[in-house]
Short mmCIF file of N, CA and C in Angstrom, two decimals:
data_model
loop_
_atom_site.label_atom_id
_atom_site.label_comp_id
_atom_site.label_asym_id
_atom_site.label_seq_id
_atom_site.Cartn_x
_atom_site.Cartn_y
_atom_site.Cartn_z
N MET A 17 13.93 10.20 -44.58
CA MET A 17 13.98 9.54 -43.28
C MET A 17 15.00 8.41 -43.34
N ASP A 18 15.86 8.34 -42.36
CA ASP A 18 16.83 7.26 -42.28
C ASP A 18 16.12 6.04 -41.70
N LEU A 19 16.03 4.97 -42.48
CA LEU A 19 15.29 3.79 -42.07
C LEU A 19 16.12 2.82 -41.23
N ILE A 20 17.40 3.09 -41.09
CA ILE A 20 18.27 2.14 -40.40
C ILE A 20 18.85 2.71 -39.10
N CYS A 21 19.37 3.92 -39.14
CA CYS A 21 20.03 4.49 -37.97
C CYS A 21 19.00 5.03 -36.99
N MET A 22 18.35 4.13 -36.29
CA MET A 22 17.34 4.47 -35.29
C MET A 22 17.71 3.77 -34.00
N THR A 23 17.23 4.30 -32.90
CA THR A 23 17.39 3.58 -31.64
C THR A 23 16.48 2.35 -31.69
N HIS A 24 16.68 1.46 -30.76
CA HIS A 24 15.84 0.25 -30.71
C HIS A 24 14.37 0.63 -30.55
N ASP A 25 14.08 1.58 -29.68
CA ASP A 25 12.69 2.01 -29.46
C ASP A 25 12.10 2.67 -30.70
N GLU A 26 12.90 3.47 -31.40
CA GLU A 26 12.41 4.09 -32.64
C GLU A 26 12.13 3.03 -33.70
N ARG A 27 12.99 2.04 -33.77
CA ARG A 27 12.80 0.96 -34.75
C ARG A 27 11.52 0.18 -34.44
N LEU A 28 11.28 -0.14 -33.17
CA LEU A 28 10.04 -0.84 -32.79
C LEU A 28 8.82 0.01 -33.12
N ALA A 29 8.90 1.31 -32.88
CA ALA A 29 7.78 2.19 -33.21
C ALA A 29 7.50 2.18 -34.71
N MET A 30 8.55 2.18 -35.53
CA MET A 30 8.38 2.13 -36.98
C MET A 30 7.81 0.77 -37.41
N MET A 31 8.25 -0.30 -36.77
CA MET A 31 7.70 -1.62 -37.07
C MET A 31 6.20 -1.65 -36.77
N ARG A 32 5.80 -1.02 -35.68
CA ARG A 32 4.37 -0.97 -35.34
C ARG A 32 3.58 -0.18 -36.38
N LYS A 33 4.17 0.88 -36.91
CA LYS A 33 3.51 1.65 -37.97
C LYS A 33 3.39 0.82 -39.24
N ARG A 34 4.42 0.07 -39.58
CA ARG A 34 4.35 -0.80 -40.76
C ARG A 34 3.32 -1.89 -40.54
N HIS A 35 3.27 -2.43 -39.34
CA HIS A 35 2.27 -3.45 -39.00
C HIS A 35 0.86 -2.88 -39.18
N ALA A 36 0.64 -1.66 -38.71
CA ALA A 36 -0.67 -1.02 -38.86
C ALA A 36 -1.00 -0.79 -40.33
N PHE A 37 -0.02 -0.37 -41.11
CA PHE A 37 -0.21 -0.17 -42.55
C PHE A 37 -0.64 -1.47 -43.22
N LEU A 38 0.08 -2.57 -42.92
CA LEU A 38 -0.27 -3.86 -43.51
C LEU A 38 -1.61 -4.37 -42.98
N SER A 39 -1.88 -4.15 -41.71
CA SER A 39 -3.15 -4.59 -41.13
C SER A 39 -4.33 -3.91 -41.82
N GLU A 40 -4.15 -2.66 -42.15
CA GLU A 40 -5.20 -1.94 -42.88
C GLU A 40 -5.38 -2.54 -44.28
N MET A 41 -4.28 -2.93 -44.91
CA MET A 41 -4.36 -3.54 -46.24
C MET A 41 -5.09 -4.87 -46.21
N VAL A 42 -4.82 -5.72 -45.19
CA VAL A 42 -5.42 -7.06 -45.17
C VAL A 42 -6.84 -7.06 -44.62
N GLY A 43 -7.25 -5.96 -44.00
CA GLY A 43 -8.59 -5.87 -43.43
C GLY A 43 -9.65 -6.20 -44.47
N GLY A 44 -10.54 -7.11 -44.14
CA GLY A 44 -11.61 -7.50 -45.04
C GLY A 44 -11.28 -8.68 -45.94
N TYR A 45 -10.03 -9.08 -46.01
CA TYR A 45 -9.66 -10.25 -46.84
C TYR A 45 -9.75 -11.51 -46.00
N ASN A 46 -10.18 -12.60 -46.64
CA ASN A 46 -10.20 -13.91 -45.97
C ASN A 46 -9.52 -14.97 -46.83
N SER A 47 -8.83 -14.53 -47.88
CA SER A 47 -8.17 -15.46 -48.79
C SER A 47 -6.81 -14.91 -49.19
N PHE A 48 -5.78 -15.76 -49.07
CA PHE A 48 -4.45 -15.37 -49.53
C PHE A 48 -4.49 -15.04 -51.02
N GLU A 49 -5.18 -15.88 -51.79
CA GLU A 49 -5.22 -15.71 -53.24
C GLU A 49 -5.81 -14.36 -53.64
N THR A 50 -6.91 -13.98 -53.02
CA THR A 50 -7.54 -12.70 -53.34
C THR A 50 -6.64 -11.54 -52.94
N PHE A 51 -6.02 -11.64 -51.77
CA PHE A 51 -5.11 -10.58 -51.34
C PHE A 51 -3.95 -10.44 -52.32
N ILE A 52 -3.36 -11.56 -52.73
CA ILE A 52 -2.25 -11.52 -53.69
C ILE A 52 -2.71 -10.87 -54.99
N GLN A 53 -3.85 -11.29 -55.49
CA GLN A 53 -4.37 -10.76 -56.74
C GLN A 53 -4.58 -9.25 -56.66
N ASP A 54 -5.11 -8.78 -55.54
CA ASP A 54 -5.43 -7.36 -55.38
C ASP A 54 -4.23 -6.50 -54.99
N CYS A 55 -3.26 -7.05 -54.28
CA CYS A 55 -2.23 -6.19 -53.64
C CYS A 55 -0.79 -6.44 -54.07
N ASP A 56 -0.51 -7.54 -54.75
CA ASP A 56 0.88 -7.86 -55.09
C ASP A 56 1.54 -6.75 -55.90
N GLU A 57 0.87 -6.27 -56.94
CA GLU A 57 1.47 -5.23 -57.77
C GLU A 57 1.64 -3.93 -56.98
N ARG A 58 0.66 -3.58 -56.18
CA ARG A 58 0.74 -2.35 -55.37
C ARG A 58 1.95 -2.39 -54.44
N LEU A 59 2.17 -3.54 -53.79
CA LEU A 59 3.33 -3.68 -52.92
C LEU A 59 4.62 -3.65 -53.73
N ALA A 60 4.63 -4.31 -54.89
CA ALA A 60 5.82 -4.34 -55.74
C ALA A 60 6.21 -2.94 -56.18
N ILE A 61 5.24 -2.10 -56.48
CA ILE A 61 5.52 -0.71 -56.87
C ILE A 61 6.28 0.01 -55.76
N MET A 62 6.00 -0.35 -54.51
CA MET A 62 6.68 0.27 -53.36
C MET A 62 7.98 -0.45 -52.99
N GLY A 63 8.37 -1.47 -53.79
CA GLY A 63 9.61 -2.19 -53.52
C GLY A 63 9.47 -3.25 -52.44
N ILE A 64 8.23 -3.68 -52.19
CA ILE A 64 7.95 -4.67 -51.16
C ILE A 64 7.60 -5.98 -51.84
N GLU A 65 8.24 -7.06 -51.41
CA GLU A 65 8.02 -8.38 -52.02
C GLU A 65 6.99 -9.17 -51.22
N LEU A 66 6.04 -9.74 -51.93
CA LEU A 66 5.00 -10.58 -51.31
C LEU A 66 5.23 -12.01 -51.76
N GLN A 67 5.42 -12.92 -50.79
CA GLN A 67 5.69 -14.32 -51.10
C GLN A 67 4.59 -15.20 -50.53
N ASP A 68 4.09 -16.12 -51.34
CA ASP A 68 3.10 -17.09 -50.89
C ASP A 68 3.84 -18.30 -50.34
N CYS A 69 3.75 -18.52 -49.04
CA CYS A 69 4.45 -19.64 -48.39
C CYS A 69 3.48 -20.79 -48.09
N GLY A 70 2.29 -20.76 -48.65
CA GLY A 70 1.32 -21.83 -48.44
C GLY A 70 0.49 -21.63 -47.19
N THR A 71 1.12 -21.69 -46.03
CA THR A 71 0.41 -21.54 -44.75
C THR A 71 0.29 -20.09 -44.33
N HIS A 72 1.03 -19.20 -44.98
CA HIS A 72 1.03 -17.77 -44.67
C HIS A 72 1.62 -17.02 -45.85
N LEU A 73 1.49 -15.72 -45.84
CA LEU A 73 2.16 -14.87 -46.80
C LEU A 73 3.30 -14.15 -46.08
N TYR A 74 4.39 -13.99 -46.77
CA TYR A 74 5.55 -13.32 -46.18
C TYR A 74 5.76 -12.00 -46.93
N VAL A 75 5.81 -10.91 -46.20
CA VAL A 75 6.01 -9.58 -46.77
C VAL A 75 7.44 -9.15 -46.42
N TYR A 76 8.28 -9.07 -47.45
CA TYR A 76 9.70 -8.74 -47.27
C TYR A 76 9.92 -7.29 -47.63
N MET A 77 10.44 -6.52 -46.66
CA MET A 77 10.72 -5.09 -46.86
C MET A 77 12.23 -4.85 -46.74
N PRO A 78 12.92 -4.69 -47.86
CA PRO A 78 14.36 -4.36 -47.78
C PRO A 78 14.53 -2.91 -47.37
N LEU A 79 15.45 -2.66 -46.45
CA LEU A 79 15.65 -1.31 -45.91
C LEU A 79 17.00 -0.72 -46.28
N GLY A 80 17.84 -1.46 -46.95
CA GLY A 80 19.16 -0.97 -47.33
C GLY A 80 20.24 -1.52 -46.42
N PHE A 81 21.48 -1.55 -46.93
CA PHE A 81 22.63 -2.08 -46.18
C PHE A 81 22.35 -3.47 -45.61
N ASN A 82 21.64 -4.30 -46.38
CA ASN A 82 21.27 -5.67 -45.99
C ASN A 82 20.30 -5.73 -44.82
N GLU A 83 19.77 -4.61 -44.39
CA GLU A 83 18.75 -4.59 -43.34
C GLU A 83 17.40 -4.92 -43.98
N TYR A 84 16.53 -5.54 -43.23
CA TYR A 84 15.22 -5.88 -43.74
C TYR A 84 14.24 -6.06 -42.59
N GLU A 85 12.97 -6.12 -42.94
CA GLU A 85 11.94 -6.57 -42.01
C GLU A 85 11.02 -7.50 -42.78
N GLY A 86 10.56 -8.54 -42.12
CA GLY A 86 9.68 -9.51 -42.75
C GLY A 86 8.43 -9.70 -41.90
N TYR A 87 7.29 -9.44 -42.50
CA TYR A 87 6.01 -9.54 -41.81
C TYR A 87 5.25 -10.76 -42.33
N HIS A 88 4.45 -11.37 -41.47
CA HIS A 88 3.71 -12.58 -41.81
C HIS A 88 2.22 -12.30 -41.80
N ILE A 89 1.58 -12.57 -42.92
CA ILE A 89 0.13 -12.46 -43.00
C ILE A 89 -0.43 -13.86 -42.80
N ILE A 90 -1.28 -13.99 -41.82
CA ILE A 90 -1.80 -15.29 -41.41
C ILE A 90 -3.33 -15.24 -41.38
N GLY A 91 -3.94 -16.41 -41.32
CA GLY A 91 -5.38 -16.47 -41.10
C GLY A 91 -5.64 -16.47 -39.61
N ASN A 92 -6.67 -15.75 -39.18
CA ASN A 92 -6.98 -15.75 -37.74
C ASN A 92 -8.17 -16.66 -37.46
N ALA A 93 -8.58 -16.75 -36.22
CA ALA A 93 -9.63 -17.68 -35.80
C ALA A 93 -10.97 -17.40 -36.48
N SER A 94 -11.22 -16.16 -36.86
CA SER A 94 -12.49 -15.82 -37.50
C SER A 94 -12.46 -16.03 -39.01
N GLY A 95 -11.34 -16.50 -39.54
CA GLY A 95 -11.23 -16.76 -40.97
C GLY A 95 -10.74 -15.59 -41.79
N CYS A 96 -10.47 -14.47 -41.16
CA CYS A 96 -9.96 -13.30 -41.87
C CYS A 96 -8.44 -13.31 -41.83
N LEU A 97 -7.83 -12.52 -42.70
CA LEU A 97 -6.39 -12.39 -42.68
C LEU A 97 -5.97 -11.36 -41.64
N ALA A 98 -4.82 -11.58 -41.06
CA ALA A 98 -4.27 -10.68 -40.04
C ALA A 98 -2.76 -10.66 -40.19
N VAL A 99 -2.13 -9.67 -39.60
CA VAL A 99 -0.67 -9.55 -39.62
C VAL A 99 -0.16 -9.99 -38.25
N SER A 100 0.75 -10.94 -38.26
CA SER A 100 1.34 -11.43 -37.02
C SER A 100 2.17 -10.32 -36.37
N PRO A 101 2.17 -10.25 -35.03
CA PRO A 101 3.03 -9.26 -34.36
C PRO A 101 4.50 -9.68 -34.35
N ALA A 102 4.79 -10.90 -34.81
CA ALA A 102 6.17 -11.39 -34.86
C ALA A 102 6.81 -10.95 -36.18
N VAL A 103 7.90 -10.20 -36.09
CA VAL A 103 8.56 -9.65 -37.26
C VAL A 103 9.98 -10.19 -37.34
N MET A 104 10.34 -10.68 -38.52
CA MET A 104 11.72 -11.08 -38.77
C MET A 104 12.51 -9.82 -39.09
N TRP A 105 13.75 -9.75 -38.59
CA TRP A 105 14.57 -8.58 -38.87
C TRP A 105 16.02 -8.87 -38.58
N GLN A 106 16.88 -7.99 -39.04
CA GLN A 106 18.28 -8.07 -38.66
C GLN A 106 18.42 -7.21 -37.42
N ASP A 107 18.62 -7.85 -36.29
CA ASP A 107 18.57 -7.14 -35.00
C ASP A 107 19.78 -6.24 -34.77
N ASP A 108 19.84 -5.65 -33.58
CA ASP A 108 20.90 -4.71 -33.23
C ASP A 108 22.30 -5.33 -33.28
N CYS A 109 22.37 -6.66 -33.25
CA CYS A 109 23.66 -7.37 -33.31
C CYS A 109 23.92 -7.91 -34.71
N CYS A 110 23.15 -7.46 -35.70
CA CYS A 110 23.27 -7.90 -37.10
C CYS A 110 22.97 -9.38 -37.27
N ALA A 111 22.15 -9.93 -36.41
CA ALA A 111 21.73 -11.33 -36.52
C ALA A 111 20.28 -11.37 -36.96
N ASN A 112 19.94 -12.35 -37.78
CA ASN A 112 18.55 -12.52 -38.17
C ASN A 112 17.79 -13.07 -36.99
N SER A 113 16.74 -12.37 -36.59
CA SER A 113 15.96 -12.83 -35.45
C SER A 113 14.50 -12.43 -35.64
N CYS A 114 13.69 -12.84 -34.71
CA CYS A 114 12.26 -12.57 -34.76
C CYS A 114 11.87 -11.92 -33.44
N ILE A 115 11.07 -10.85 -33.54
CA ILE A 115 10.69 -10.10 -32.34
C ILE A 115 9.19 -9.85 -32.36
N ASP A 116 8.58 -9.92 -31.18
CA ASP A 116 7.19 -9.51 -31.04
C ASP A 116 7.22 -8.00 -30.86
N ILE A 117 6.68 -7.27 -31.82
CA ILE A 117 6.83 -5.81 -31.82
C ILE A 117 6.00 -5.12 -30.75
N PHE A 118 5.09 -5.85 -30.11
CA PHE A 118 4.29 -5.23 -29.06
C PHE A 118 4.85 -5.50 -27.66
N THR A 119 5.57 -6.62 -27.50
CA THR A 119 6.19 -6.90 -26.21
C THR A 119 7.69 -6.57 -26.22
N GLY A 120 8.28 -6.53 -27.41
CA GLY A 120 9.71 -6.30 -27.53
C GLY A 120 10.55 -7.53 -27.23
N LYS A 121 9.90 -8.68 -27.07
CA LYS A 121 10.62 -9.91 -26.72
C LYS A 121 10.89 -10.75 -27.96
N ARG A 122 12.01 -11.47 -27.89
CA ARG A 122 12.39 -12.38 -28.97
C ARG A 122 11.36 -13.50 -29.06
N VAL A 123 11.11 -13.94 -30.30
CA VAL A 123 10.12 -14.99 -30.56
C VAL A 123 10.78 -16.07 -31.39
N ASP A 124 10.50 -17.33 -31.06
CA ASP A 124 10.96 -18.43 -31.89
C ASP A 124 10.11 -18.47 -33.16
N GLU A 125 10.73 -18.82 -34.28
CA GLU A 125 10.01 -18.84 -35.55
C GLU A 125 8.79 -19.75 -35.51
N GLU A 126 8.83 -20.81 -34.74
CA GLU A 126 7.69 -21.72 -34.65
C GLU A 126 6.45 -21.06 -34.05
N GLU A 127 6.64 -19.98 -33.32
CA GLU A 127 5.53 -19.29 -32.64
C GLU A 127 4.83 -18.27 -33.54
N ILE A 128 5.36 -18.03 -34.74
CA ILE A 128 4.82 -16.98 -35.59
C ILE A 128 3.42 -17.31 -36.07
N TYR A 129 3.19 -18.52 -36.46
CA TYR A 129 1.93 -18.89 -37.11
C TYR A 129 0.97 -19.40 -36.09
#
């Protein structure tokens, strides 16, 4: 599967699938530390980098040709971990930006957490 040469709509659909994949992984966790302990190696085996940023976890997925997607694992109001719908990526204009994958609208980085 070509991970880069997709239409904008195809790329958003793939981002939603990745979001669902990560959401399934974080389901049931309420601690960054426990999630890291249980999942860091599993993600690394797949070439996915997990970074502890203190207030959130950042999941970096390199896609080739300097393309990437970055997902944010955050704590939600109920104390469980969740995946933010705001995804960092290199957009159609080759600029680093953040998009809400469910609305398709640009998001300021301050709105992610």
